[in-house]
mmCIF file of C-alpha atoms in Angstrom:
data_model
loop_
_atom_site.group_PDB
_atom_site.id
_atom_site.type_symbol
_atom_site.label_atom_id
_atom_site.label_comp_id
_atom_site.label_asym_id
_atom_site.label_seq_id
_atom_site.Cartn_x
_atom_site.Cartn_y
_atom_site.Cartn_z
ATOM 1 C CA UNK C 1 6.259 -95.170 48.731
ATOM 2 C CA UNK C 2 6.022 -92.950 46.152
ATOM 3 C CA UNK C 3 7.681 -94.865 43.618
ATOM 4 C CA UNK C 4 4.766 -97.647 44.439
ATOM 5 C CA UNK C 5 2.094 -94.884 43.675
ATOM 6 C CA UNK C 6 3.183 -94.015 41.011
ATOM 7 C CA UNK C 7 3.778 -97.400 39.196
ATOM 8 C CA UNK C 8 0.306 -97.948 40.243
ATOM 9 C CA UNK C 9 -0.815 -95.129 38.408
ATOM 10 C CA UNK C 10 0.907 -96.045 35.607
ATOM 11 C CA UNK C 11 0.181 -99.515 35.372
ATOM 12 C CA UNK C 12 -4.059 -98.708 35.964
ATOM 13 C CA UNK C 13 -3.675 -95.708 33.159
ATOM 14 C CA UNK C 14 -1.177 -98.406 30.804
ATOM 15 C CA UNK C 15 -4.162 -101.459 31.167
ATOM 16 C CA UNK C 16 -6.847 -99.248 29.896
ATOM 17 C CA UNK C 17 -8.818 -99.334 32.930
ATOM 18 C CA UNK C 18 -9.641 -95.851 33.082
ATOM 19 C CA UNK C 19 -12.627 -95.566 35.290
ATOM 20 C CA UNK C 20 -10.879 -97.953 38.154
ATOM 21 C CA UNK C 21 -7.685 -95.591 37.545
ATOM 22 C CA UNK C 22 -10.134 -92.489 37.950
ATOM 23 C CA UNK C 23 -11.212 -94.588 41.144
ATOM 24 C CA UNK C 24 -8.363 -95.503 42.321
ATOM 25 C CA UNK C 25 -5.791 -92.392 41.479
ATOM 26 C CA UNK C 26 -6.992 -90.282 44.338
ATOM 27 C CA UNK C 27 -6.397 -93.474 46.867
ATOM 28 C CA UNK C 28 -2.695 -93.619 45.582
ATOM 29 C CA UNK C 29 -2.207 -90.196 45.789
ATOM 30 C CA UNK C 30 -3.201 -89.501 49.341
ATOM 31 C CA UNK C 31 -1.506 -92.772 50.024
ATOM 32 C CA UNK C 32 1.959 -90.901 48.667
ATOM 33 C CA UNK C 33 0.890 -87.447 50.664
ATOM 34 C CA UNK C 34 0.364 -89.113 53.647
ATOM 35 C CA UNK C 35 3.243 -91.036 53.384
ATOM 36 C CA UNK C 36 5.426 -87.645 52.789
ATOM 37 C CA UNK C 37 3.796 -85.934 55.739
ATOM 38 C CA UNK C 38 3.638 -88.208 58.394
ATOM 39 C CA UNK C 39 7.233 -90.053 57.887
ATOM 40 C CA UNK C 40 9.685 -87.286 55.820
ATOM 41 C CA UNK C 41 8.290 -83.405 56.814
ATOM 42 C CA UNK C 42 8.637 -83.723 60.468
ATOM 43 C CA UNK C 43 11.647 -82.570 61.628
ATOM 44 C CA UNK C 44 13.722 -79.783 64.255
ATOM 45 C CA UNK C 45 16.120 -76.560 63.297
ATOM 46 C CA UNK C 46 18.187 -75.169 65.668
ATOM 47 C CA UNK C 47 19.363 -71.502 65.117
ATOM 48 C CA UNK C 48 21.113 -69.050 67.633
ATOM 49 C CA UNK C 49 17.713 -67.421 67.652
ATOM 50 C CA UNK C 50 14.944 -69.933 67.643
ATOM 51 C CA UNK C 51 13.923 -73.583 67.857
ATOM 52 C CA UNK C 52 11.567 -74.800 64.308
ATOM 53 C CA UNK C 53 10.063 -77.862 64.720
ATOM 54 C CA UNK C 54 7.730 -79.025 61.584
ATOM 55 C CA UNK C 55 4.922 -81.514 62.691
ATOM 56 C CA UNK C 56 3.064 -82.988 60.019
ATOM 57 C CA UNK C 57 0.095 -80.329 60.639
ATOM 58 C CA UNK C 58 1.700 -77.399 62.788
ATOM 59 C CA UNK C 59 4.952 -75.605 63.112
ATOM 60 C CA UNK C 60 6.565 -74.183 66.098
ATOM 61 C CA UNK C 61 9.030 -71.471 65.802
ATOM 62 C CA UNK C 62 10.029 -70.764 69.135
ATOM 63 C CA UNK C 63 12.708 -67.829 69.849
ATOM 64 C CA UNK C 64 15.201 -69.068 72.826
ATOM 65 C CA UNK C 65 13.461 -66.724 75.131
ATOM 66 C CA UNK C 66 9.960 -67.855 74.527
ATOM 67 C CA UNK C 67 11.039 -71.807 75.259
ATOM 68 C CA UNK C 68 9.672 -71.898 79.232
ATOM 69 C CA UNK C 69 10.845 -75.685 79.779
ATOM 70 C CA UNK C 70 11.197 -79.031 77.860
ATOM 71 C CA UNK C 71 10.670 -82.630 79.233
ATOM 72 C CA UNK C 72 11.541 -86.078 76.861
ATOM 73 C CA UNK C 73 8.946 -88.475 78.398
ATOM 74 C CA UNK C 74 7.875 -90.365 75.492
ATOM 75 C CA UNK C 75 8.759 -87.191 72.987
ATOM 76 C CA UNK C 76 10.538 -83.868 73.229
ATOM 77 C CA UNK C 77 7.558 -81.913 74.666
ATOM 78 C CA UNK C 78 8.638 -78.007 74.407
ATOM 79 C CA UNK C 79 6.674 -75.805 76.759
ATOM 80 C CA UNK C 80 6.427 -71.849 75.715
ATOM 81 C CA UNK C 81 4.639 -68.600 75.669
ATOM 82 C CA UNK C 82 2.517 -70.440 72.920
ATOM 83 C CA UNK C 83 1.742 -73.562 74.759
ATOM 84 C CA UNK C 84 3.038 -77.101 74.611
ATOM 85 C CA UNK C 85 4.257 -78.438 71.107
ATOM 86 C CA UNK C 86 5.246 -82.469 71.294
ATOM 87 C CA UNK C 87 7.598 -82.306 68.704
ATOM 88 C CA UNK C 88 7.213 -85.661 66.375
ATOM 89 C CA UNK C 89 10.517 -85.886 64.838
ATOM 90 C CA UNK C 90 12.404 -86.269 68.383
ATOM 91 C CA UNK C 91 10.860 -89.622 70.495
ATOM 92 C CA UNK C 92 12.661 -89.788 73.714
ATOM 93 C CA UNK C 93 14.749 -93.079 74.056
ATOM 94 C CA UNK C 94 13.117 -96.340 75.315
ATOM 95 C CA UNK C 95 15.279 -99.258 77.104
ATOM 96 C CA UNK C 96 15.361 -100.986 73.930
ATOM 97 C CA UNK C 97 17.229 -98.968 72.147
ATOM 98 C CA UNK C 98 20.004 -98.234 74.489
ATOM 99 C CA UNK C 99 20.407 -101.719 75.257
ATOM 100 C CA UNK C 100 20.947 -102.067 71.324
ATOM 101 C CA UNK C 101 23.273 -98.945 71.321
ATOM 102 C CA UNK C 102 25.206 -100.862 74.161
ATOM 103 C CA UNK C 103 25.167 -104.291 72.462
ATOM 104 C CA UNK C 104 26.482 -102.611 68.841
ATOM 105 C CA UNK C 105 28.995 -100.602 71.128
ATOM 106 C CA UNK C 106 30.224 -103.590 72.816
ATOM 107 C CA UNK C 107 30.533 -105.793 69.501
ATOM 108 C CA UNK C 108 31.866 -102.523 67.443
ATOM 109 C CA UNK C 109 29.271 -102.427 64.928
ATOM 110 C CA UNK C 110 28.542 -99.088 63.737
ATOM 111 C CA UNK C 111 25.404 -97.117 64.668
ATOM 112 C CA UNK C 112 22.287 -97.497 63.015
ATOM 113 C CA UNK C 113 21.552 -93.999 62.945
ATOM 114 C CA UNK C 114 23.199 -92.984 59.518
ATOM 115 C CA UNK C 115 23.477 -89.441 58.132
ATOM 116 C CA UNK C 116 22.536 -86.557 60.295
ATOM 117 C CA UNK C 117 21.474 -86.833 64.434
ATOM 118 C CA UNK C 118 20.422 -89.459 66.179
ATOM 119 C CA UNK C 119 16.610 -88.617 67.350
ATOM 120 C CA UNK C 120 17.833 -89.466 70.809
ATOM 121 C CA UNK C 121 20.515 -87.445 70.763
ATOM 122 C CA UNK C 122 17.968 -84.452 69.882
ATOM 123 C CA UNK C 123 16.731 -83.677 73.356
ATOM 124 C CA UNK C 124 19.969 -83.128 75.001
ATOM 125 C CA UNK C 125 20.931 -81.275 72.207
ATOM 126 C CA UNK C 126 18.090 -78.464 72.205
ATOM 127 C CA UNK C 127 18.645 -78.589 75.936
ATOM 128 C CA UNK C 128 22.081 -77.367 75.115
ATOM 129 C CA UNK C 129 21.363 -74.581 72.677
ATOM 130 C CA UNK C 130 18.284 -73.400 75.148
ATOM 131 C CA UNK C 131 21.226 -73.346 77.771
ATOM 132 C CA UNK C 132 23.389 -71.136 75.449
ATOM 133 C CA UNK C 133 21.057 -69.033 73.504
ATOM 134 C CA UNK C 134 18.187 -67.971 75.652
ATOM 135 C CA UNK C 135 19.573 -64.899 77.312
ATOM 136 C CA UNK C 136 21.014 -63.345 74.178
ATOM 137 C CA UNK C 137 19.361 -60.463 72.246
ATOM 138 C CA UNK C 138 18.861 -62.274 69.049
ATOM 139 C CA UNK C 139 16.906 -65.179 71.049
ATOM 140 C CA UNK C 140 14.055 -61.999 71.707
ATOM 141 C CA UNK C 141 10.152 -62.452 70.657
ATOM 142 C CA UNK C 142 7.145 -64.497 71.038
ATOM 143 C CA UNK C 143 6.584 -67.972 70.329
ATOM 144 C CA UNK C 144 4.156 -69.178 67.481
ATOM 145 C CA UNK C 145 2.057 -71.857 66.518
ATOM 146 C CA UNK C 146 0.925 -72.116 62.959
ATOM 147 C CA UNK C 147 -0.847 -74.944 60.859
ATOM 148 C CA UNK C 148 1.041 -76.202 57.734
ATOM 149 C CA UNK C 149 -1.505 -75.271 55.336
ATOM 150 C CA UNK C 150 -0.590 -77.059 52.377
ATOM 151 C CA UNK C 151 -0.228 -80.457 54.183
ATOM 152 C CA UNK C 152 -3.771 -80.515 55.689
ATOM 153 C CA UNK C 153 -5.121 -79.313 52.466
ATOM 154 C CA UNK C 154 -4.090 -81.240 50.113
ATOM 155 C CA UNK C 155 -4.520 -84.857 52.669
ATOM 156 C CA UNK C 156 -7.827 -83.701 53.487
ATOM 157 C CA UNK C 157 -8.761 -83.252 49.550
ATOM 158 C CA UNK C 158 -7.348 -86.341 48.419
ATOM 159 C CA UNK C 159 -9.047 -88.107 51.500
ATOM 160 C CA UNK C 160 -12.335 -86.443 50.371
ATOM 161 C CA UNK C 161 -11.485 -87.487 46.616
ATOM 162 C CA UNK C 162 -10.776 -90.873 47.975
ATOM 163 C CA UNK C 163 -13.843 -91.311 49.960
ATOM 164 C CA UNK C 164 -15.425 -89.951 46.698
ATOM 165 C CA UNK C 165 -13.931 -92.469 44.495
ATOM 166 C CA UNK C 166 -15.063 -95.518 47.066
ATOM 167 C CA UNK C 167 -18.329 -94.211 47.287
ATOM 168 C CA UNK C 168 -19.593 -93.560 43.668
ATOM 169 C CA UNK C 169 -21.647 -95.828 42.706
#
């Protein structure tokens, strides 16, 4: 995605059309910002000491001890001190998907899944390291919920700028 914005930039800027690229440059950018918070920052870090999930707009950083219970309905919904945090990176598994795991299993394809975990194997995983971690010392403290800053500022400027750009007469 941002490859695309960015030859789109470059292609508006290359054909001389600078007022559509002055237009048009704050739609491709929040295209590529979006694009990098919604699909590649979300994601879970397990520690001896604490559970990190990073949602697009808000991070969790639980400590072992603050983690009260977690359920995988349609996500991994952790439950602590702080509140409830549905943690995007982690969807529970549907039927479909294990009835493909079972079909490339049976026909000995490999996985799908590629480099790093499987999101369905995240919930029995963090169920695990709860199970191990949360009586321990280091697994002390108080859960927090904190907004990623820098992600809803700079989406909600280039949507403004966007907006902007459509607008201006």
């Amino acid at each position: 995605m941002l490859v695309v914005c960015a030859i789109t930039a470059v292609s508006l800027v290359e054909y001389g059309h600078v007022e559509v690229t002055l237009r048009a440059l704050p739609a491709v950018l929040f295209a590529a910002a979006t694009s990098y918070v919604v699909l590649w920052q979300p994601h879970v870090v397990l520690t001896p000491q604490s559970l990190i999930a990073v949602n697009p707009f808000r991070t969790l950083v639980a400590p072992w001890s603050a983690v009260d219970a977690m359920t995988a309905r349609w996500t991994l919904t952790v439950r602590t001190t702080a509140g409830a945090f549905a943690v995007w990176s982690a969807p529970a598994q549907s039927p479909w998907s294990a009835v493909g795991t079972l079909r490339r299993d049976a026909l000995g394809r490999p996985s799908l899944a590629g480099a790093g975990t499987p999101t369905t194997a995240i919930a029995p995983l963090v169920n695990q390291q709860w199970a191990a971690h949360r009586e321990g010392p280091e697994a002390a403290g108080e859960a927090t919920i904190r907004w990623n800053r820098r992600s809803v500022i700079v989406v909600t400027a280039l949507g403004a700028l966007t907006l902007v750009g459509i607008l201006w007469p």
